[in-house]
Short mmCIF file of C-alpha atoms in Angstrom, two decimals:
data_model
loop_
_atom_site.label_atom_id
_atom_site.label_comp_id
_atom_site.label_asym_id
_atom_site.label_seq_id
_atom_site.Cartn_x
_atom_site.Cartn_y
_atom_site.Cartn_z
CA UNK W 73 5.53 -12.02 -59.94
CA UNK W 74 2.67 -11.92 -57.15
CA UNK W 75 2.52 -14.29 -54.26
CA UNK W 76 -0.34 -16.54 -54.55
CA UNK W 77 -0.12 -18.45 -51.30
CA UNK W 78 -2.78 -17.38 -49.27
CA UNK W 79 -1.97 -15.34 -46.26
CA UNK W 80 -3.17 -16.93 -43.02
CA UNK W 81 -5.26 -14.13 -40.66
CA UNK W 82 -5.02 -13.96 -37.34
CA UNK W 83 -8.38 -13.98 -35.81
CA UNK W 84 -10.03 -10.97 -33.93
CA UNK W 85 -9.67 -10.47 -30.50
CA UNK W 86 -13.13 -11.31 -28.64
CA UNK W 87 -15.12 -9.90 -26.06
CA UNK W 88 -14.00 -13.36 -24.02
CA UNK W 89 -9.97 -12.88 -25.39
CA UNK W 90 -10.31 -9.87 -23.33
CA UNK W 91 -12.29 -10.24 -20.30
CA UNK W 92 -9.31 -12.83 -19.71
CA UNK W 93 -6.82 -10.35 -20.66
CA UNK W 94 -8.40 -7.71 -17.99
CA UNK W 95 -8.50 -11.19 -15.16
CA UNK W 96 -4.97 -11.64 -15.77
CA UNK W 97 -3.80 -8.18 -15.32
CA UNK W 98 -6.03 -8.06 -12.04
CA UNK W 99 -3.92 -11.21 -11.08
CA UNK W 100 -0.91 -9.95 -12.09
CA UNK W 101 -1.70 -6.74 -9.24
CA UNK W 102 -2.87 -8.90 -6.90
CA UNK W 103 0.03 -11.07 -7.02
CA UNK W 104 2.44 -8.21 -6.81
CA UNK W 105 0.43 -6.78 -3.41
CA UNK W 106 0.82 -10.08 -1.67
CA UNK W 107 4.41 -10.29 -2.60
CA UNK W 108 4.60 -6.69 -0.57
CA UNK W 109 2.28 -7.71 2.03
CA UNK W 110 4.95 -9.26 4.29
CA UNK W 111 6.99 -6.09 4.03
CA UNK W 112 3.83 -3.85 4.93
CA UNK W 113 2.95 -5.92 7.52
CA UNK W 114 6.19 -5.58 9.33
CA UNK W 115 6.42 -2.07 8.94
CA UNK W 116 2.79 -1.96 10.16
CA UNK W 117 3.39 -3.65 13.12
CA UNK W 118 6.68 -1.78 14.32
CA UNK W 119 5.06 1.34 13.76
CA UNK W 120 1.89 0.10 16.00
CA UNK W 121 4.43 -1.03 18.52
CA UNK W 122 5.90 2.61 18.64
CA UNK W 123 2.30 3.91 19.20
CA UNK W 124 1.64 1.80 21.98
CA UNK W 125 4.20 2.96 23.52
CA UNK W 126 4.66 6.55 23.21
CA UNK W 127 0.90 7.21 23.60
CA UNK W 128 0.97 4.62 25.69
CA UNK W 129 -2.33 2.83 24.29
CA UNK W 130 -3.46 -0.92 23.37
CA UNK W 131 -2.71 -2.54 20.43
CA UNK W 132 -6.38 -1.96 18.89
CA UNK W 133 -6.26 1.76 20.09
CA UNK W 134 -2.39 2.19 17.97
CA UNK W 135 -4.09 0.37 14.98
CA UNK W 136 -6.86 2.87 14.99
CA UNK W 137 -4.19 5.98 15.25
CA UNK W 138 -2.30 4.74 12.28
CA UNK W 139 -5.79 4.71 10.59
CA UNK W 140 -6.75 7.58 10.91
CA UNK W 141 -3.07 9.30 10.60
CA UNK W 142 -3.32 7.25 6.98
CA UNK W 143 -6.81 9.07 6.00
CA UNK W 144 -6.89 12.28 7.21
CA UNK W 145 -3.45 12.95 5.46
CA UNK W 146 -4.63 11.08 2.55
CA UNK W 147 -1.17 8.68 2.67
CA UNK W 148 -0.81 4.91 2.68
CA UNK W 149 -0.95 3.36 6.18
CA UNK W 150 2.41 1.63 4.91
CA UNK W 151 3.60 4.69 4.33
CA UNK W 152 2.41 6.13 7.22
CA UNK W 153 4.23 3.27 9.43
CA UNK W 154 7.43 3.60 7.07
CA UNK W 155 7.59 7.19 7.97
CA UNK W 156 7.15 6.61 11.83
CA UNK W 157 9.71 4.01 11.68
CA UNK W 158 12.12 6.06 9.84
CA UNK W 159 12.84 8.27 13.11
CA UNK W 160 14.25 5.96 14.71
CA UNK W 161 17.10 6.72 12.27
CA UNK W 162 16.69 10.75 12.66
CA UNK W 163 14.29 11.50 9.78
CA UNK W 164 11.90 14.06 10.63
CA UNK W 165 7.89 12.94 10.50
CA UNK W 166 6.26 14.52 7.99
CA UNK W 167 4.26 17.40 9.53
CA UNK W 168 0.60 16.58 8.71
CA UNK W 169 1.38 12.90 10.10
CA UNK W 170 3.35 14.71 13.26
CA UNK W 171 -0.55 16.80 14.09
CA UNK W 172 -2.66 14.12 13.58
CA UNK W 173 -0.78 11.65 15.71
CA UNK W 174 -0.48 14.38 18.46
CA UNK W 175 -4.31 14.94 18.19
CA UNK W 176 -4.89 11.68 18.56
CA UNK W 177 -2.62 11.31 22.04
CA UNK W 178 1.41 10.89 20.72
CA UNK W 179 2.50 13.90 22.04
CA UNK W 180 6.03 12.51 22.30
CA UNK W 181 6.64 12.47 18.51
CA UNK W 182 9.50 15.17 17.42
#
């Protein structure tokens, strides 16, 4: 015996079903960065408080170190800041991080 009930389709997806389908997963990632943003920002900040005063420099001048420490070695500036931080619990700086910092006037970074 053969089912006669017809079968209900699901419709196609649209072009609209998934422009909002691409919005939401943008959301989604934005969401997610300002939920780390806090974290960053701390970081950020302790690191730019080291810089000021190991180079010593101003607060704009530390900001622009971590910058350019961040593109020249082609790492996050959070990362860069997490990795300056992290000495003050005896990890070593990673090397690359270590010359560009010293370039730019932190000579006193081991």
């Amino acid at each position: 015996m053969t089912d006669t009930t017809p079968r209900e389709e699901q419709p196609l997806p649209t072009a609209r079903d998934a422009a909002m389908l691409a919005e939401v997963g943008e959301l989604r990632a934005a969401n997610e960065q300002l939920e780390r943003a806090p974290a960053s920002r701390a970081v950020i900040d302790q690191a730019r408080g080291m810089v000021m005063a190991l180079a010593p420099c101003t607060s704009e001048r530390a900001w622009d170190l971590l910058v350019d420490v961040s593109q020249r070695c082609n790492i996050k500036l959070r990362d860069v800041a997490a990795a300056l931080v992290a000495t003050t619990k005896d990890e070593a700086l990673p090397a690359p991080v270590r010359q560009v910092l010293r370039r730019g006037g932190v000579s006193r970074m081991s």
